[in-house]
């Protein structure tokens, strides 16, 4: 493919360059100059670990001298300098923050999640938006995070674990199968759709090499299918946010116009926060390259948002907030209610003897090790997968039949009449919730993450939460003034 050089690190595809030049007209040169500018870097602090941004900044300033600046459209978001290297700080492994491109933070802000709701992140890997949603839910309600590709679903589950999230179920399903089991079940749904990735060319020059007009059309067709299934799973008066990281009109305004035409129960809603920072979508682009939505009123499409790299500090994105009035004309599956009813029946009777034994072992561990009762802090149902015990949110329907990657909070594994706590449980807990803990300096924490033993207080014995700056890192087992390292071998790092 013929390429057109526009930046020392990015070669833009010729077809992409011609299309953007035609669409943007006088604004095109300013847009192309953004490829000659350095990209920006962002992170979000984790509200499950900090009470507020002020606390996060204060504690961070006691440890490092990073040059942070707030991201205007995300309360938890900050810009950082590449030289800060937050990915190499022990706080990263403690789930204190998630490294995320600033524009990508916009979709969850539009979603407006509230604690206690049922939320679905439909295309969730690698987990940036799932962890952002979970932070806003504050451990209350149910978050289902789905990823179609198995390898990416595992990465998603790892990030959910690292951020200390307990109310999230990670699934590895197609959107079609989900829609068959979750009819009008969710209060809010995020569709961060797989797309042609044009908005990431500056961040990921390799994406430009893989781009083609054919892929744009293929993505648009796939987005139609995903949105149709999402419509079936949303409750009346629920909120659906559709977002992409591409500039392609077929995947943005065109896809929105198609959806609104097919599902008149949905309307576009603007919110004040976004109006302050983002640009309007281009309604005239709704029919670019297609005739599928010629009758769509332009005023609805124009309510969507465009994030342009030449107009803000971030990469290219598109996002729209949709509200569902009712379900007339939408096929709604009823299987979900039956699955949920079945799940509750099984848990009430507690017929599984192995489950009872596992719960007893965990309760003994809880009594000896913790200052709290977990099922009081986060009400849920105990489930057993092989020898692994999980606590899942009450509102999650029966798990049988789903491809489950992570079933809520992983408590631990039962081995020969003893209970070994999971790494996920350590990251979920705070310093004040355990009876025994050891505080490490940053340098000591790096040694622990590498797999080395650490010192313990004299007389301290048993399972011990290893912490840095008050943030949990993992488990150790104390005896004779030494904490044996139980940080998972597969996660150990060398800085």
PDB file of N, CA, C and O in Angstrom, residues 219-252:
ATOM      1  N   UNK A 219     -15.419  -3.638  10.265  1.00  0.00           N
ATOM      2  CA  UNK A 219     -15.649  -3.199  11.645  1.00  0.00           C
ATOM      3  C   UNK A 219     -17.045  -2.611  11.807  1.00  0.00           C
ATOM      4  O   UNK A 219     -17.727  -2.867  12.810  1.00  0.00           O
ATOM      5  N   UNK A 220     -17.477  -1.830  10.838  1.00  0.00           N
ATOM      6  CA  UNK A 220     -18.804  -1.219  10.925  1.00  0.00           C
ATOM      7  C   UNK A 220     -19.888  -2.297  10.995  1.00  0.00           C
ATOM      8  O   UNK A 220     -20.832  -2.188  11.789  1.00  0.00           O
ATOM      9  N   UNK A 221     -19.755  -3.342  10.188  1.00  0.00           N
ATOM     10  CA  UNK A 221     -20.733  -4.420  10.230  1.00  0.00           C
ATOM     11  C   UNK A 221     -20.746  -5.130  11.574  1.00  0.00           C
ATOM     12  O   UNK A 221     -21.811  -5.451  12.115  1.00  0.00           O
ATOM     13  N   UNK A 222     -19.583  -5.341  12.121  1.00  0.00           N
ATOM     14  CA  UNK A 222     -19.486  -6.003  13.429  1.00  0.00           C
ATOM     15  C   UNK A 222     -20.070  -5.109  14.532  1.00  0.00           C
ATOM     16  O   UNK A 222     -20.725  -5.606  15.456  1.00  0.00           O
ATOM     17  N   UNK A 223     -19.874  -3.814  14.416  1.00  0.00           N
ATOM     18  CA  UNK A 223     -20.418  -2.882  15.412  1.00  0.00           C
ATOM     19  C   UNK A 223     -21.940  -2.877  15.401  1.00  0.00           C
ATOM     20  O   UNK A 223     -22.581  -2.778  16.449  1.00  0.00           O
ATOM     21  N   UNK A 224     -22.545  -2.994  14.223  1.00  0.00           N
ATOM     22  CA  UNK A 224     -24.009  -3.079  14.131  1.00  0.00           C
ATOM     23  C   UNK A 224     -24.518  -4.292  14.917  1.00  0.00           C
ATOM     24  O   UNK A 224     -25.499  -4.202  15.671  1.00  0.00           O
ATOM     25  N   UNK A 225     -23.852  -5.418  14.746  1.00  0.00           N
ATOM     26  CA  UNK A 225     -24.264  -6.642  15.424  1.00  0.00           C
ATOM     27  C   UNK A 225     -24.133  -6.491  16.944  1.00  0.00           C
ATOM     28  O   UNK A 225     -25.042  -6.856  17.705  1.00  0.00           O
ATOM     29  N   UNK A 226     -23.020  -5.939  17.392  1.00  0.00           N
ATOM     30  CA  UNK A 226     -22.789  -5.776  18.833  1.00  0.00           C
ATOM     31  C   UNK A 226     -23.818  -4.839  19.444  1.00  0.00           C
ATOM     32  O   UNK A 226     -24.383  -5.109  20.517  1.00  0.00           O
ATOM     33  N   UNK A 227     -24.101  -3.735  18.778  1.00  0.00           N
ATOM     34  CA  UNK A 227     -25.077  -2.771  19.294  1.00  0.00           C
ATOM     35  C   UNK A 227     -26.482  -3.376  19.368  1.00  0.00           C
ATOM     36  O   UNK A 227     -27.243  -3.099  20.298  1.00  0.00           O
ATOM     37  N   UNK A 228     -26.838  -4.189  18.391  1.00  0.00           N
ATOM     38  CA  UNK A 228     -28.150  -4.836  18.408  1.00  0.00           C
ATOM     39  C   UNK A 228     -28.302  -5.721  19.637  1.00  0.00           C
ATOM     40  O   UNK A 228     -29.342  -5.721  20.307  1.00  0.00           O
ATOM     41  N   UNK A 229     -27.259  -6.477  19.977  1.00  0.00           N
ATOM     42  CA  UNK A 229     -27.317  -7.331  21.152  1.00  0.00           C
ATOM     43  C   UNK A 229     -27.324  -6.503  22.430  1.00  0.00           C
ATOM     44  O   UNK A 229     -28.009  -6.856  23.403  1.00  0.00           O
ATOM     45  N   UNK A 230     -26.598  -5.402  22.434  1.00  0.00           N
ATOM     46  CA  UNK A 230     -26.595  -4.532  23.613  1.00  0.00           C
ATOM     47  C   UNK A 230     -27.986  -3.957  23.866  1.00  0.00           C
ATOM     48  O   UNK A 230     -28.431  -3.846  25.018  1.00  0.00           O
ATOM     49  N   UNK A 231     -28.684  -3.589  22.806  1.00  0.00           N
ATOM     50  CA  UNK A 231     -30.031  -3.021  22.938  1.00  0.00           C
ATOM     51  C   UNK A 231     -30.974  -3.989  23.641  1.00  0.00           C
ATOM     52  O   UNK A 231     -31.848  -3.580  24.418  1.00  0.00           O
ATOM     53  N   UNK A 232     -30.802  -5.281  23.391  1.00  0.00           N
ATOM     54  CA  UNK A 232     -31.659  -6.292  24.002  1.00  0.00           C
ATOM     55  C   UNK A 232     -31.393  -6.462  25.491  1.00  0.00           C
ATOM     56  O   UNK A 232     -32.281  -6.855  26.248  1.00  0.00           O
ATOM     57  N   UNK A 233     -30.183  -6.149  25.927  1.00  0.00           N
ATOM     58  CA  UNK A 233     -29.799  -6.408  27.314  1.00  0.00           C
ATOM     59  C   UNK A 233     -30.021  -5.222  28.245  1.00  0.00           C
ATOM     60  O   UNK A 233     -29.879  -5.341  29.466  1.00  0.00           O
ATOM     61  N   UNK A 234     -30.376  -4.065  27.689  1.00  0.00           N
ATOM     62  CA  UNK A 234     -30.534  -2.853  28.493  1.00  0.00           C
ATOM     63  C   UNK A 234     -31.965  -2.700  28.986  1.00  0.00           C
ATOM     64  O   UNK A 234     -32.922  -2.894  28.252  1.00  0.00           O
ATOM     65  N   UNK A 235     -32.103  -2.331  30.257  1.00  0.00           N
ATOM     66  CA  UNK A 235     -33.419  -2.074  30.833  1.00  0.00           C
ATOM     67  C   UNK A 235     -34.046  -0.822  30.206  1.00  0.00           C
ATOM     68  O   UNK A 235     -33.328   0.075  29.749  1.00  0.00           O
ATOM     69  N   UNK A 236     -35.376  -0.712  30.207  1.00  0.00           N
ATOM     70  CA  UNK A 236     -35.999   0.566  29.872  1.00  0.00           C
ATOM     71  C   UNK A 236     -35.490   1.666  30.800  1.00  0.00           C
ATOM     72  O   UNK A 236     -35.274   1.431  31.988  1.00  0.00           O
ATOM     73  N   UNK A 237     -35.256   2.841  30.241  1.00  0.00           N
ATOM     74  CA  UNK A 237     -34.671   3.998  30.930  1.00  0.00           C
ATOM     75  C   UNK A 237     -33.189   3.796  31.254  1.00  0.00           C
ATOM     76  O   UNK A 237     -32.592   4.603  31.959  1.00  0.00           O
ATOM     77  N   UNK A 238     -32.604   2.717  30.729  1.00  0.00           N
ATOM     78  CA  UNK A 238     -31.186   2.480  30.927  1.00  0.00           C
ATOM     79  C   UNK A 238     -30.336   3.317  29.980  1.00  0.00           C
ATOM     80  O   UNK A 238     -30.832   3.932  29.028  1.00  0.00           O
ATOM     81  N   UNK A 239     -29.027   3.339  30.247  1.00  0.00           N
ATOM     82  CA  UNK A 239     -28.075   4.144  29.474  1.00  0.00           C
ATOM     83  C   UNK A 239     -27.088   3.232  28.766  1.00  0.00           C
ATOM     84  O   UNK A 239     -26.519   2.315  29.371  1.00  0.00           O
ATOM     85  N   UNK A 240     -26.900   3.489  27.483  1.00  0.00           N
ATOM     86  CA  UNK A 240     -25.933   2.767  26.657  1.00  0.00           C
ATOM     87  C   UNK A 240     -24.946   3.774  26.083  1.00  0.00           C
ATOM     88  O   UNK A 240     -25.349   4.761  25.465  1.00  0.00           O
ATOM     89  N   UNK A 241     -23.662   3.551  26.303  1.00  0.00           N
ATOM     90  CA  UNK A 241     -22.628   4.388  25.694  1.00  0.00           C
ATOM     91  C   UNK A 241     -21.903   3.578  24.631  1.00  0.00           C
ATOM     92  O   UNK A 241     -21.420   2.469  24.908  1.00  0.00           O
ATOM     93  N   UNK A 242     -21.868   4.141  23.430  1.00  0.00           N
ATOM     94  CA  UNK A 242     -21.145   3.534  22.313  1.00  0.00           C
ATOM     95  C   UNK A 242     -19.916   4.391  22.049  1.00  0.00           C
ATOM     96  O   UNK A 242     -20.009   5.623  21.927  1.00  0.00           O
ATOM     97  N   UNK A 243     -18.750   3.757  21.970  1.00  0.00           N
ATOM     98  CA  UNK A 243     -17.510   4.504  21.789  1.00  0.00           C
ATOM     99  C   UNK A 243     -16.569   3.751  20.861  1.00  0.00           C
ATOM    100  O   UNK A 243     -16.574   2.513  20.810  1.00  0.00           O
ATOM    101  N   UNK A 244     -15.755   4.507  20.130  1.00  0.00           N
ATOM    102  CA  UNK A 244     -14.700   3.926  19.298  1.00  0.00           C
ATOM    103  C   UNK A 244     -13.455   4.791  19.428  1.00  0.00           C
ATOM    104  O   UNK A 244     -13.503   5.922  19.917  1.00  0.00           O
ATOM    105  N   UNK A 245     -12.333   4.258  18.950  1.00  0.00           N
ATOM    106  CA  UNK A 245     -11.106   5.057  18.877  1.00  0.00           C
ATOM    107  C   UNK A 245     -10.711   5.195  17.406  1.00  0.00           C
ATOM    108  O   UNK A 245      -9.563   4.961  17.027  1.00  0.00           O
ATOM    109  N   UNK A 246     -11.698   5.580  16.587  1.00  0.00           N
ATOM    110  CA  UNK A 246     -11.441   5.750  15.159  1.00  0.00           C
ATOM    111  C   UNK A 246     -12.079   7.037  14.667  1.00  0.00           C
ATOM    112  O   UNK A 246     -12.980   7.587  15.315  1.00  0.00           O
ATOM    113  N   UNK A 247     -11.611   7.529  13.522  1.00  0.00           N
ATOM    114  CA  UNK A 247     -12.202   8.707  12.889  1.00  0.00           C
ATOM    115  C   UNK A 247     -13.204   8.326  11.805  1.00  0.00           C
ATOM    116  O   UNK A 247     -13.927   9.183  11.295  1.00  0.00           O
ATOM    117  N   UNK A 248     -13.267   7.056  11.427  1.00  0.00           N
ATOM    118  CA  UNK A 248     -14.053   6.620  10.278  1.00  0.00           C
ATOM    119  C   UNK A 248     -15.541   6.920  10.459  1.00  0.00           C
ATOM    120  O   UNK A 248     -16.170   6.407  11.394  1.00  0.00           O
ATOM    121  N   UNK A 249     -16.150   7.703   9.596  1.00  0.00           N
ATOM    122  CA  UNK A 249     -17.578   8.018   9.725  1.00  0.00           C
ATOM    123  C   UNK A 249     -18.469   6.787   9.689  1.00  0.00           C
ATOM    124  O   UNK A 249     -19.500   6.741  10.357  1.00  0.00           O
ATOM    125  N   UNK A 250     -18.085   5.778   8.906  1.00  0.00           N
ATOM    126  CA  UNK A 250     -18.905   4.575   8.827  1.00  0.00           C
ATOM    127  C   UNK A 250     -19.039   3.898  10.191  1.00  0.00           C
ATOM    128  O   UNK A 250     -20.066   3.285  10.494  1.00  0.00           O
ATOM    129  N   UNK A 251     -18.000   4.015  11.035  1.00  0.00           N
ATOM    130  CA  UNK A 251     -18.004   3.368  12.348  1.00  0.00           C
ATOM    131  C   UNK A 251     -18.542   4.292  13.440  1.00  0.00           C
ATOM    132  O   UNK A 251     -18.775   3.827  14.564  1.00  0.00           O
ATOM    133  N   UNK A 252     -18.738   5.547  13.129  1.00  0.00           N
ATOM    134  CA  UNK A 252     -19.153   6.526  14.128  1.00  0.00           C
ATOM    135  C   UNK A 252     -20.539   7.095  13.819  1.00  0.00           C
ATOM    136  O   UNK A 252     -21.552   6.520  14.169  1.00  0.00           O
TER     137      UNK A 252
END
